[in-house]
Short mmCIF file of C-alpha atoms and ligand atoms in Angstrom, two decimals:
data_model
loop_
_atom_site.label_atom_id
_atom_site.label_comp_id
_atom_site.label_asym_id
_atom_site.label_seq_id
_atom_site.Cartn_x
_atom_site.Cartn_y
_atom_site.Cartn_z
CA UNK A 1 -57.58 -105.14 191.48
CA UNK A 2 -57.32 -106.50 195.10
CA UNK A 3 -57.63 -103.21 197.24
CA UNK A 4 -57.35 -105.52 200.27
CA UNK A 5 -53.00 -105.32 199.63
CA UNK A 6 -53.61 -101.87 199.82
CA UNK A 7 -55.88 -101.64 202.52
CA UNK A 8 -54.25 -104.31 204.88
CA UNK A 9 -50.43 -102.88 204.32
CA UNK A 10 -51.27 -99.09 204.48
CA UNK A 11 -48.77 -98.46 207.35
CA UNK A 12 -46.03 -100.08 205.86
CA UNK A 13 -46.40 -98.47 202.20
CA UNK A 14 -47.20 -95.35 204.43
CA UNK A 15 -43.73 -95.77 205.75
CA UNK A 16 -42.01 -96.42 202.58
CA UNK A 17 -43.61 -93.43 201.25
CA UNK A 18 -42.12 -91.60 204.20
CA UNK A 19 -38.44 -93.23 203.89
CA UNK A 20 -38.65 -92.05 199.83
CA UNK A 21 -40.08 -88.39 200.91
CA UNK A 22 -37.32 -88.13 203.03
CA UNK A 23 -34.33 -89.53 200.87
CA UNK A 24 -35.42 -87.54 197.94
CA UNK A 25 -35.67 -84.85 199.94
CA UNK A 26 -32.27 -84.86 201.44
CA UNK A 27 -30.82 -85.87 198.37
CA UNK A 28 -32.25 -83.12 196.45
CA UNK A 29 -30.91 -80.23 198.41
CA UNK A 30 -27.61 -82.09 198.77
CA UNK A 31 -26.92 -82.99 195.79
CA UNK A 32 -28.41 -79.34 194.43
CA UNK A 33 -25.63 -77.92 196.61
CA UNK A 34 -22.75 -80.17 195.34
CA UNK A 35 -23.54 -79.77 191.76
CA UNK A 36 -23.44 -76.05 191.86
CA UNK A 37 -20.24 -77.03 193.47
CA UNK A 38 -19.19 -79.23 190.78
CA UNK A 39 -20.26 -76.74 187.92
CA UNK A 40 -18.32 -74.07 189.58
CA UNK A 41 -15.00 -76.27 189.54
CA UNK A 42 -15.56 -77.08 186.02
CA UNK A 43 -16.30 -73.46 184.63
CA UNK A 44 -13.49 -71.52 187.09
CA UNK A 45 -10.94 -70.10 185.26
CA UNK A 46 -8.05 -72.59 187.15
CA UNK A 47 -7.11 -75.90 184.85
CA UNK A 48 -6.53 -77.66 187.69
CA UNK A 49 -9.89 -77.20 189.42
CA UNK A 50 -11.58 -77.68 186.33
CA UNK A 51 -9.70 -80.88 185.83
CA UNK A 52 -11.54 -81.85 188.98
CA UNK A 53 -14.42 -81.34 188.28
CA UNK A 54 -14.54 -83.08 184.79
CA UNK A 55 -12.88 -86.03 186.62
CA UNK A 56 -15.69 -86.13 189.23
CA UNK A 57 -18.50 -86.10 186.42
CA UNK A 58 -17.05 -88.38 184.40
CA UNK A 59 -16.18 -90.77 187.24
CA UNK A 60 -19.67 -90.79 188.86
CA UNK A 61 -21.83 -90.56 185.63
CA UNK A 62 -20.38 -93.69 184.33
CA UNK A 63 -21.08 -95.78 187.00
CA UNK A 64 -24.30 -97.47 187.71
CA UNK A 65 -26.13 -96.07 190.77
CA UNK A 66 -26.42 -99.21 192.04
CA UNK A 67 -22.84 -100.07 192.16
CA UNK A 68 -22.06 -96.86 194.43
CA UNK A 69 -25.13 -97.83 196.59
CA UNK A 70 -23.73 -100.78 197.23
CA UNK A 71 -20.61 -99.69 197.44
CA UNK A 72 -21.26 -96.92 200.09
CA UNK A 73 -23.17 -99.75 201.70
CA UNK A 74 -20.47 -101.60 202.44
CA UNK A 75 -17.43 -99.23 202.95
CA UNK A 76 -19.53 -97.00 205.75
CA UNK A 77 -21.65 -99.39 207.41
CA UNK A 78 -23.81 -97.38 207.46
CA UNK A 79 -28.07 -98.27 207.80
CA UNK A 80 -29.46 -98.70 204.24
CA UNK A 81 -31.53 -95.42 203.71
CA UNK A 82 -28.64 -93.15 204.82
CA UNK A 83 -26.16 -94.98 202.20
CA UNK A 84 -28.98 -94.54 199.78
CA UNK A 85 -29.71 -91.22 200.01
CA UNK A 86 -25.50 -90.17 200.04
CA UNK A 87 -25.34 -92.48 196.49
CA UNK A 88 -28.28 -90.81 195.02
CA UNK A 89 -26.72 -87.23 196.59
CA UNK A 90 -23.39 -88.33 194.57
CA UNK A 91 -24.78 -89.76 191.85
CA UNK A 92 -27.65 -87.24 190.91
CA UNK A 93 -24.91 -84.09 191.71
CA UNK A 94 -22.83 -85.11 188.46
CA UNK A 95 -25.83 -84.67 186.33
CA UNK A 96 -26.81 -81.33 188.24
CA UNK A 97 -22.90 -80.74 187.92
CA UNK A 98 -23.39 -81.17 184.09
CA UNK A 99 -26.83 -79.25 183.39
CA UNK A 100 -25.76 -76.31 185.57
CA UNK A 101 -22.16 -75.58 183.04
CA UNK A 102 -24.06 -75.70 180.16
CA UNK A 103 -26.48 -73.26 181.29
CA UNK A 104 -23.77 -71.68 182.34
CA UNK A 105 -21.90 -71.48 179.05
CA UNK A 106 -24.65 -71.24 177.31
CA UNK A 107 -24.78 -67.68 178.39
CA UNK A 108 -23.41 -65.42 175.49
CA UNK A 109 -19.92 -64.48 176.24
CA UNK A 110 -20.39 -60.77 175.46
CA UNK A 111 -22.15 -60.86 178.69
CA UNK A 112 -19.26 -61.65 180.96
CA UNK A 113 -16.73 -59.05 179.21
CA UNK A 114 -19.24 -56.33 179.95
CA UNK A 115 -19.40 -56.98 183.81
CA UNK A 116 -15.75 -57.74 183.72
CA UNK A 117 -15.00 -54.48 181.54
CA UNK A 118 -16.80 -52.57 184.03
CA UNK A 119 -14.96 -53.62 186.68
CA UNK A 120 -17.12 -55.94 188.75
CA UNK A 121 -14.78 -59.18 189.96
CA UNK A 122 -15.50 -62.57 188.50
CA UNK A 123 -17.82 -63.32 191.19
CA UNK A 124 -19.63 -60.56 191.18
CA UNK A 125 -20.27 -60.60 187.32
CA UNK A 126 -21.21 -64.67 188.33
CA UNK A 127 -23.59 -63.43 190.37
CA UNK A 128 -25.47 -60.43 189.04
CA UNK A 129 -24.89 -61.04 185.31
CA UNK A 130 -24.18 -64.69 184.59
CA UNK A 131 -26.35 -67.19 186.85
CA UNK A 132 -29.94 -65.30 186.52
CA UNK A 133 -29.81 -65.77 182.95
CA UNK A 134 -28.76 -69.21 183.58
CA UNK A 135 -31.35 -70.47 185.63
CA UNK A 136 -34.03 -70.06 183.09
CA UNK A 137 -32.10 -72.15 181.08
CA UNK A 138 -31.16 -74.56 183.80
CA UNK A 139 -34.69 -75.38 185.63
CA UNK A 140 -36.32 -78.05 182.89
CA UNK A 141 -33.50 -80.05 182.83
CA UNK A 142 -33.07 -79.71 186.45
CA UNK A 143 -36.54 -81.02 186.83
CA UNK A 144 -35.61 -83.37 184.96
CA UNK A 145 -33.07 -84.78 187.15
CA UNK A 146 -35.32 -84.13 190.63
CA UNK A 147 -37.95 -86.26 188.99
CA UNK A 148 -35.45 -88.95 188.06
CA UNK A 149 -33.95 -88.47 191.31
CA UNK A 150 -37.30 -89.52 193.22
CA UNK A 151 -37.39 -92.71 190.52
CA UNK A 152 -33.92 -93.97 191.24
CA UNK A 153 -34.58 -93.42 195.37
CA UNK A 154 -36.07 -97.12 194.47
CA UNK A 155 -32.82 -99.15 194.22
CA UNK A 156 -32.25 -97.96 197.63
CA UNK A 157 -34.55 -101.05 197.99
CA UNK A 158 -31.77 -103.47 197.61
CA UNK A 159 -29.83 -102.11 200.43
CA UNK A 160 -32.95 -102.60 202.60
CA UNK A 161 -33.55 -98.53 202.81
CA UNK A 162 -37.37 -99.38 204.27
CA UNK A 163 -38.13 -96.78 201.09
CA UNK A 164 -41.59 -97.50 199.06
CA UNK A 165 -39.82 -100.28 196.56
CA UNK A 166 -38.26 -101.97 199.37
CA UNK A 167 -42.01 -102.17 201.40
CA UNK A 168 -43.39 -103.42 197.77
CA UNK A 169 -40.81 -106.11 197.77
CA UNK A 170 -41.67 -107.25 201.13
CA UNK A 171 -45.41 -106.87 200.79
CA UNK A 172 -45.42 -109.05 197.74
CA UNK A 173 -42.63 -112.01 198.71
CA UNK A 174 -45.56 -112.09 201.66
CA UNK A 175 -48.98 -112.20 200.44
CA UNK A 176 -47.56 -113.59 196.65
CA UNK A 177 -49.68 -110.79 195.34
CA UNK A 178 -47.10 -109.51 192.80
CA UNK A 179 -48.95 -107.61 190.43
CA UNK A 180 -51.22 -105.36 192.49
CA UNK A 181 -48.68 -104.47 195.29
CA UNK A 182 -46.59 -103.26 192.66
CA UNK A 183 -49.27 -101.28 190.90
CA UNK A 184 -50.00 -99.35 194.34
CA UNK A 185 -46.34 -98.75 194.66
CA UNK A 186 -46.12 -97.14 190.90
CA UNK A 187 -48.93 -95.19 192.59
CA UNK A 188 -47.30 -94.13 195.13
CA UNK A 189 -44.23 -92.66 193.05
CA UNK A 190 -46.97 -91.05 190.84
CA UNK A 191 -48.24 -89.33 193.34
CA UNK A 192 -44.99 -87.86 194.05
CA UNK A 193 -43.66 -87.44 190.87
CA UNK A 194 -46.38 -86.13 188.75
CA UNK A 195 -46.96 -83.30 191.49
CA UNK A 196 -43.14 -82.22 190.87
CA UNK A 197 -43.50 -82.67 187.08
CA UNK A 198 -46.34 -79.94 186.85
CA UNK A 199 -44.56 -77.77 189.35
CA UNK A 200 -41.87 -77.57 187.12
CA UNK A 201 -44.04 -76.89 184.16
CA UNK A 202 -45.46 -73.94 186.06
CA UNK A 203 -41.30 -72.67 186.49
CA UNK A 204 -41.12 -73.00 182.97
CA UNK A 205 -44.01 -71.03 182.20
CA UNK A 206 -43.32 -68.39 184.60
CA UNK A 207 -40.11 -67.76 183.61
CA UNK A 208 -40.56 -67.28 179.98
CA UNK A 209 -43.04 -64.76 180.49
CA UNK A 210 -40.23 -62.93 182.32
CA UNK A 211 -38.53 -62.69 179.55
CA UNK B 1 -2.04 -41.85 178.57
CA UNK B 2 -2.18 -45.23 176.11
CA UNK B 3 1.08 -46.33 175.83
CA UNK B 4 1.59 -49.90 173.34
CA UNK B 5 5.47 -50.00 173.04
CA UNK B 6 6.34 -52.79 171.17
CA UNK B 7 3.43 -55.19 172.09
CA UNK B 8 3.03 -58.42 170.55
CA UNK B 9 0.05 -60.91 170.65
CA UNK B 10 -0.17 -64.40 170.10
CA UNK B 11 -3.41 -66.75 169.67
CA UNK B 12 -1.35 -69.65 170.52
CA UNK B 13 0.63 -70.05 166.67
CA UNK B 14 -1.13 -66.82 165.34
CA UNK B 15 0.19 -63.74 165.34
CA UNK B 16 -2.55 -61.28 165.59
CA UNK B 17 -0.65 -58.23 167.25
CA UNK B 18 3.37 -57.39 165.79
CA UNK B 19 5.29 -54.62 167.60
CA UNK B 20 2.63 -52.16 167.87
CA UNK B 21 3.97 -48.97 168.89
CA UNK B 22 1.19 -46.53 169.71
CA UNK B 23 0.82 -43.33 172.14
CA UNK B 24 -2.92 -42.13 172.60
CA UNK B 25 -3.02 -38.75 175.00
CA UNK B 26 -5.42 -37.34 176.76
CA UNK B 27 -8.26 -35.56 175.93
CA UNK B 28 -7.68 -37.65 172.30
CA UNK B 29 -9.70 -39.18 169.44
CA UNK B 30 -8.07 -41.89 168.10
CA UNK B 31 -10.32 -43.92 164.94
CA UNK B 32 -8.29 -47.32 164.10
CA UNK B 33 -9.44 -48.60 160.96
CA UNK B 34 -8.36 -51.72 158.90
CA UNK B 35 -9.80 -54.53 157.37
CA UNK B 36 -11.65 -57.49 159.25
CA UNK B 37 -9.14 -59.94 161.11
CA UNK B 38 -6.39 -57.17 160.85
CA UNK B 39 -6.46 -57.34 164.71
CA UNK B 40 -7.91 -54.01 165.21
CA UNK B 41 -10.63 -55.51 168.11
CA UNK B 42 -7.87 -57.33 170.07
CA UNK B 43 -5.80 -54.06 170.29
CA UNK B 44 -9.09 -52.53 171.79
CA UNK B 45 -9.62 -55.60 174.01
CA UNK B 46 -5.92 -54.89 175.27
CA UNK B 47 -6.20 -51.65 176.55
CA UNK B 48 -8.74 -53.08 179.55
CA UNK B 49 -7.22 -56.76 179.61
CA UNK B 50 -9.97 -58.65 178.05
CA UNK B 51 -7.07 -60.26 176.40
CA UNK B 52 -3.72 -60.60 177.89
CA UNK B 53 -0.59 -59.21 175.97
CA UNK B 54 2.15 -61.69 174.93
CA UNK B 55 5.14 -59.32 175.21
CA UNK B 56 5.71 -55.46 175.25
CA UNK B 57 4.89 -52.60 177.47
CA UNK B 58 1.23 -51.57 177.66
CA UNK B 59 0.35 -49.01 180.02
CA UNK B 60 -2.74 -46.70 180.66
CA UNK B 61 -2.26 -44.11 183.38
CA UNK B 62 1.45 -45.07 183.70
CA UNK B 63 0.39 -48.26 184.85
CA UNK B 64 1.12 -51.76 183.62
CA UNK B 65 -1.99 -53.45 181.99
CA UNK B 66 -0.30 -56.94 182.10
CA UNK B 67 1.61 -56.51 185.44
CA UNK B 68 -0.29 -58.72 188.33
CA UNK B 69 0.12 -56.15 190.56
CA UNK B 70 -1.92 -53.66 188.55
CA UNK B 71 -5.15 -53.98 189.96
CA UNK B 72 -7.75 -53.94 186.99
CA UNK B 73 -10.99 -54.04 188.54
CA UNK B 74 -9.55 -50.33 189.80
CA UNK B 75 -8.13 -49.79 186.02
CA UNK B 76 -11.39 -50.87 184.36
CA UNK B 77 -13.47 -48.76 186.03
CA UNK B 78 -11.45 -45.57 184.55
CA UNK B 79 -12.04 -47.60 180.56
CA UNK B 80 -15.50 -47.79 179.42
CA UNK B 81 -16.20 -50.13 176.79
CA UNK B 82 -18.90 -50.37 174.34
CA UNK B 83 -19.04 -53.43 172.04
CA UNK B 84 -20.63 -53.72 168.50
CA UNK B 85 -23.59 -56.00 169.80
CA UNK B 86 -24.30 -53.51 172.64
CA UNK B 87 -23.97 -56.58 175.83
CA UNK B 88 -26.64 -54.99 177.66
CA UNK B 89 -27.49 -57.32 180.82
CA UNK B 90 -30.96 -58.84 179.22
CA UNK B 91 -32.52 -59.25 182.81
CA UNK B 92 -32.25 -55.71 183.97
CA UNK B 93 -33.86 -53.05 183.09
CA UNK B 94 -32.15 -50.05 181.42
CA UNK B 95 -31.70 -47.99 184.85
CA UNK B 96 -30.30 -51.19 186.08
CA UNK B 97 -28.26 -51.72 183.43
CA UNK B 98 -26.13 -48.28 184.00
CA UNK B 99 -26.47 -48.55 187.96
CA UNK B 100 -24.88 -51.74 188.66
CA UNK B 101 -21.24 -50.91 188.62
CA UNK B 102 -21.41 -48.07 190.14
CA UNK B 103 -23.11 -49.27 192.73
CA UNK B 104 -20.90 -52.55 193.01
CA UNK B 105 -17.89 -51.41 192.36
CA UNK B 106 -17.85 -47.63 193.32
CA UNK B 107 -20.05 -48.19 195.94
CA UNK B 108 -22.64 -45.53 195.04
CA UNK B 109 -25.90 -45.68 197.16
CA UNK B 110 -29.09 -46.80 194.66
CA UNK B 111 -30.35 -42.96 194.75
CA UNK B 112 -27.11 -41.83 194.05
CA UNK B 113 -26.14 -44.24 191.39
CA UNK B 114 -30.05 -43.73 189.69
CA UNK B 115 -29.79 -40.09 189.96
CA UNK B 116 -26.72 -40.26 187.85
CA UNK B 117 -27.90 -42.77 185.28
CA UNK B 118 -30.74 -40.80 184.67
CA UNK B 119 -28.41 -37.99 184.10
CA UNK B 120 -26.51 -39.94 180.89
CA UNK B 121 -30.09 -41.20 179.85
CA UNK B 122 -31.01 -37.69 179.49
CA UNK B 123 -27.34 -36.50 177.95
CA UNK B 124 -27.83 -40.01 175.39
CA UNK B 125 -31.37 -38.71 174.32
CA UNK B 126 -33.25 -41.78 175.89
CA UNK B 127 -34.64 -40.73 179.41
CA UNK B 128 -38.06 -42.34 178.95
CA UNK B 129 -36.80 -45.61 178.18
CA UNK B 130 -35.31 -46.06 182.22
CA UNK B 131 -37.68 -48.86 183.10
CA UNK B 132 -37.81 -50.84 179.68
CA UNK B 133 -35.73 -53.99 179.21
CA UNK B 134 -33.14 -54.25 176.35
CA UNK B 135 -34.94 -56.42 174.25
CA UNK B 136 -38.01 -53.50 174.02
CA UNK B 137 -35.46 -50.71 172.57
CA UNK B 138 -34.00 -50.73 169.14
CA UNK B 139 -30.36 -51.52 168.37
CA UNK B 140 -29.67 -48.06 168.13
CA UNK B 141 -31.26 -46.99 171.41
CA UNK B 142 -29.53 -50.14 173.02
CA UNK B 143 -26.34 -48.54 172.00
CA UNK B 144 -26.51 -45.31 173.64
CA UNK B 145 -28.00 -47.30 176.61
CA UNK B 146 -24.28 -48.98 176.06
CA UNK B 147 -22.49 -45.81 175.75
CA UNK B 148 -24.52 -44.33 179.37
CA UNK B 149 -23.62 -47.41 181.12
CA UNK B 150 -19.99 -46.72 180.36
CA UNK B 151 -20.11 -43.37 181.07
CA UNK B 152 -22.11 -43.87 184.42
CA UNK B 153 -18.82 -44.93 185.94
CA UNK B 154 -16.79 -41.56 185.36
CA UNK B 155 -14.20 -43.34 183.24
CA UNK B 156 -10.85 -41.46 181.96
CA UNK B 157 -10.99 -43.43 178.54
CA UNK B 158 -14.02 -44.80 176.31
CA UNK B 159 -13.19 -47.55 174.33
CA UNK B 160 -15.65 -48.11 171.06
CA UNK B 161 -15.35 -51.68 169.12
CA UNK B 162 -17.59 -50.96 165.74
CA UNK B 163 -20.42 -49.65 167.82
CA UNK B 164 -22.15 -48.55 164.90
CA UNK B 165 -21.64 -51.72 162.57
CA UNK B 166 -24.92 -53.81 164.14
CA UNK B 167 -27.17 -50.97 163.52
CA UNK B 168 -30.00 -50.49 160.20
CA UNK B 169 -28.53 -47.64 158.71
CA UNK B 170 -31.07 -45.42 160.05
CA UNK B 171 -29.59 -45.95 163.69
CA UNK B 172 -26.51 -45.33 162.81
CA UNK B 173 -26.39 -41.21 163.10
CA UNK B 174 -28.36 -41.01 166.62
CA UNK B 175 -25.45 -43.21 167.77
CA UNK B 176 -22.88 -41.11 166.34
CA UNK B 177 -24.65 -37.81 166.97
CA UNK B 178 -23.27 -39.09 171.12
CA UNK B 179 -20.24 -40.06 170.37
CA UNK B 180 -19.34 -36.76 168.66
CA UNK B 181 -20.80 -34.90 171.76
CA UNK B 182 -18.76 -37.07 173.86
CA UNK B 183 -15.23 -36.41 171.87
CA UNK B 184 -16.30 -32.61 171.94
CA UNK B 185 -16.52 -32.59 175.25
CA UNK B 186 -12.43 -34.09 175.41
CA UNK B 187 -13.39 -37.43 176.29
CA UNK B 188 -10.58 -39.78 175.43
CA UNK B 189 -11.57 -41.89 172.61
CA UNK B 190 -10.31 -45.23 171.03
CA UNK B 191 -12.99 -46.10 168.06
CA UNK B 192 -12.26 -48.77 165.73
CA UNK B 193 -15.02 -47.94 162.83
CA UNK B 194 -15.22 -47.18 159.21
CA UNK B 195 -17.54 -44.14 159.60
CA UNK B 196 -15.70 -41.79 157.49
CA UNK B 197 -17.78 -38.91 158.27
CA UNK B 198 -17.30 -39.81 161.96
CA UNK B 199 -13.41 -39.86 161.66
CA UNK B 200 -13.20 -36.39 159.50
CA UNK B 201 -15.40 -34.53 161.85
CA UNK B 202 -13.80 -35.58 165.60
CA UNK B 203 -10.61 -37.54 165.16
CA UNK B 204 -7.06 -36.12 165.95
CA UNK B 205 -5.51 -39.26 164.18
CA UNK B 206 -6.63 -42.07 161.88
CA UNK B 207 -4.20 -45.33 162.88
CA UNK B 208 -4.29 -48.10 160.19
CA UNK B 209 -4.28 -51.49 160.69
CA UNK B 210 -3.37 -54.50 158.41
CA UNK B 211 -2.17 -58.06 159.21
CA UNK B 212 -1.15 -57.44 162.87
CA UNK B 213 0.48 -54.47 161.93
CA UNK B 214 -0.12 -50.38 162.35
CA UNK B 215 0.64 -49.49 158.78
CA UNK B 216 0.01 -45.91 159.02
CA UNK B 217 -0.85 -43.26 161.20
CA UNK B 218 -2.11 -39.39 160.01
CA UNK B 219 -4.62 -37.14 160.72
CA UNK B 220 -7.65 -37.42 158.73
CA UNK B 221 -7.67 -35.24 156.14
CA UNK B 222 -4.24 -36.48 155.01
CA UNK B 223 -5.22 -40.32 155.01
CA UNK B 224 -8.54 -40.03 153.50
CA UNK B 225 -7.17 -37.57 150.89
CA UNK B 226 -3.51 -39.22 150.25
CA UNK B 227 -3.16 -42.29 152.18
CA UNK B 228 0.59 -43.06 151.69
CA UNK B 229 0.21 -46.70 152.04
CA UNK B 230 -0.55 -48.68 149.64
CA UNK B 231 -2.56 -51.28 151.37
CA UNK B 232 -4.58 -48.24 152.98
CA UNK B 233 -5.26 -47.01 149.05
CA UNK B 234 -7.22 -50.39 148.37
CA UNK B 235 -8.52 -50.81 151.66
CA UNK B 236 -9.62 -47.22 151.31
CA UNK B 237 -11.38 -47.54 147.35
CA UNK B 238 -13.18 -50.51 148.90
CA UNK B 239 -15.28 -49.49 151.57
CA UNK B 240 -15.79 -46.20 149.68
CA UNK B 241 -16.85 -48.08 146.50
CA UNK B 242 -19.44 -50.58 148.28
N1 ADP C 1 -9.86 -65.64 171.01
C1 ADP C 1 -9.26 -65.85 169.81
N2 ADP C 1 -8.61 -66.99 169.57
C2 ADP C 1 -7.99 -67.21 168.39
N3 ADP C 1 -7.97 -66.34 167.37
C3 ADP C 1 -8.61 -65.17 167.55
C4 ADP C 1 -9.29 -64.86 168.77
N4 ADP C 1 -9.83 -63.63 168.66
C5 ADP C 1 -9.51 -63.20 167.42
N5 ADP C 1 -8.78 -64.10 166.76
C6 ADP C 1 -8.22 -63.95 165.41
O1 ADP C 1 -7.36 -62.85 165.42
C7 ADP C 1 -7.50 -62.10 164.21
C8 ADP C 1 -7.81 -60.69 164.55
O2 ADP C 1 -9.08 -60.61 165.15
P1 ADP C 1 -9.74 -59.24 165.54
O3 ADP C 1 -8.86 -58.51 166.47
O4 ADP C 1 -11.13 -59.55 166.00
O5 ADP C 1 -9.79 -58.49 164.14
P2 ADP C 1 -10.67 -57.26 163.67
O6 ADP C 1 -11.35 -56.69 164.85
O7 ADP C 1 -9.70 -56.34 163.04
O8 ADP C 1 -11.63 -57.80 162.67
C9 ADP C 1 -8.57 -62.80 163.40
O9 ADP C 1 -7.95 -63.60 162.44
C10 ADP C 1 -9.30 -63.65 164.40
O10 ADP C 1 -9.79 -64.81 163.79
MG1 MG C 2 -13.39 -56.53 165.30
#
């Protein structure tokens, strides 16, 4: 393997690290705060908000990522990192939307018509009764979606984003070293990813003892 | 205090509830039994709106269950409920369990609120159990935990759905052994259960239920002894010949 690619380019697969870091970043907490959002309009008691939110998940999830990059791209005008990081926000928020409900519902319904029975307002019951036990349930395949999240920050590389797949493109198309650049870029995401995988793991663990 | 005057339900095409008439006064035991799907939990469920009424008058404390201007956060706090699978909060502990509402909705301080639910720990015969989790007690000491949380809030009217019906047999009389207190001490009581014993010793009036429908309505003795119904007779001769 030719370290040299690695070696010579460090600064600019530093700075695609950085422009991924920061997307997923951003993304994550956005998208975290929309999709509780989202799972909230689809579980309220109100047909018409719930309508909403079905439409939005069923809207976004069925579109390629790609096409609402793109799109975003080109409706805002906006620089290529910012439009990637709002389509992965959108995107990644309808699967958050999604595994947040059925945590959500997955909670037995006995549970709600005690708090409710005992006076305590819907959102209070929400609250103090209903999300903790849903989190446990919620967190692997929440993890799930950061760690995908981080993955799909790559096809912010075809709206030049200056994020990690976007310096491997431009690395290789210069030194025609295909193979290896690409192998330090799946590096890269590793060492991103794998970190978050265990971390998650740990969640997991942590909680069940709880229990 | 309970008034149903002709109060019907509707599961969409089903009719579950038909013109139920029914008066339940203070300070009264009232044991509905019937047989399973006769609609006996969604009269219960009623009483503190966990289901809506189609049509009728329902009123507790002269006040309209169904109106929207009955506010039933306030009118649930004076109805405790206790259901047949207990619905203890699995993430709290048992002292947590009983404080909550109180402390939510009442707005007891946490000493206040612990002070008392260590008071209807003791009075349920489980005080050493305050810092366990649900899932360490047995189903009948999950009960009573169930039957203190209600109580913890002070409430007018106790509502019981088959609170004995989950239990191994051998739970069954610790949970009972409460509720009797509890009636003794003039609690108002709706109890839908087939505890015969339970029903002879504290109930004013047995109310029957069948199809929708309140078939008949006596005091115990008389419908255990000479149940005038005839549906009553065969629901009777089978749950005594099980
Ligand atoms: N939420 C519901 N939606 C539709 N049907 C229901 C619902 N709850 C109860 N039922 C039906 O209503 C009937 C009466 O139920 P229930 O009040 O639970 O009876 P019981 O407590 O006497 O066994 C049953 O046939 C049951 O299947
Ligand atoms: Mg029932």
């Amino acid at each position: 393997m030719d370290f040299s690619i690695l070696t010579n380019n460090i600064d600019m697969f530093l700075e695609g690290l950085k422009n991924t870091i920061i997307a997923s970043l951003i993304a994550l907490i956005c998208s975290l705060v929309l999709g509780i959002l989202i799972a909230i309009f689809r579980i309220a008691p109100f047909k018409p908000i719930n309508w909403l939110g079905t439409a939005y998940v069923e809207f976004i999830r069925n579109i390629p990522l790609l096409v609402i990059a793109f799109f975003i791209f080109l409706v805002f005008r906006i620089p290529g990192l910012a439009a990637g990081t709002m389509a992965l926000t959108i995107y990644t928020a309808a699967f958050i939307a999604e595994a947040i409900r059925a945590g959500i519902q997955s909670v037995p319904k006995g549970q709600m018509e005690a708090a409710r029975s005992s006076g305590l307002t819907y959102p209070q019951a929400m609250w103090n009764i209903i999300l903790p036990q849903a989190i446990k349930i919620v967190i692997p395949p929440l993890g799930n979606q950061f760690i995908n999240l981080v993955k799909n920050s790559s096809i912010i590389a075809v709206i030049a984003g200056g994020e990690l797949m976007y310096q491997g493109d431009l690395i290789s198309a210069r030194t025609f070293v295909v193979f290896d650049t690409y192998i330090f870029v799946a590096m890269f995401y590793l060492v991103l990813t794998i970190p978050l995988s265990l971390g998650v793991g740990q969640l997991e663990k942590r909680l069940a003892k709880n229990n | 205090m309970i008034n149903f005057e002709k109060v019907n339900k509707y599961f969409g095409d089903f009719h579950v509830l038909k013109d139920i008439n029914l008066t339940i006064n203070k300070g009264e035991v009232v044991v509905v039994i019937g047989p399973s799907g006769s609609g006996k939990s969604t009269l219960l469920r009623c009483i503190n709106r966990l289901e809506t009424i189609s049509n009728g008058m329902l009123t507790v404390n002269n006040l309209s269950v169904a109106d929207k201007k009955t506010d039933i956060n306030k009118l649930r706090t004076e109805i405790g409920m206790v259901f047949q699978h207990f619905h203890l909060y699995p993430h709290k502990t048992v002292l947590e369990n009983i404080t909550l509402a109180p402390m939510k909705v009442l707005g007891q301080s946490e000493e206040e609120a612990k002070q008392i639910a260590r008071k209807y720990l003791d009075k349920v015969g489980i005080s050493e159990k305050a810092d366990s989790y649900p899932a360490q007690l047995s189903g009948g000491q999950q009960q009573r935990v169930a039957i203190a949380r209600g109580l913890a809030m002070n409430p007018e009217i106790m509502l019981f759905d088959e609170p004995t019906s989950a239990l191994d047999p051998e739970m069954i009389g610790e949970v009972l052994d409460v509720m009797k207190a509890l009636a003794l001490e003039g609690m108002t009581m709706v109890v839908v259960t087939h505890e015969m014993g339970f029903a002879k010793e504290v109930a004013d009036r047995i109310v029957f239920m069948d199809q929708g429908q309140i078939l008949e309505e006596a005091i115990p003795a008389e419908f255990y002894e000479n149940p005038k119904e005839e549906r009553a007779q065969l629901f009777l001769s089978r749950i005594l010949n099980h």
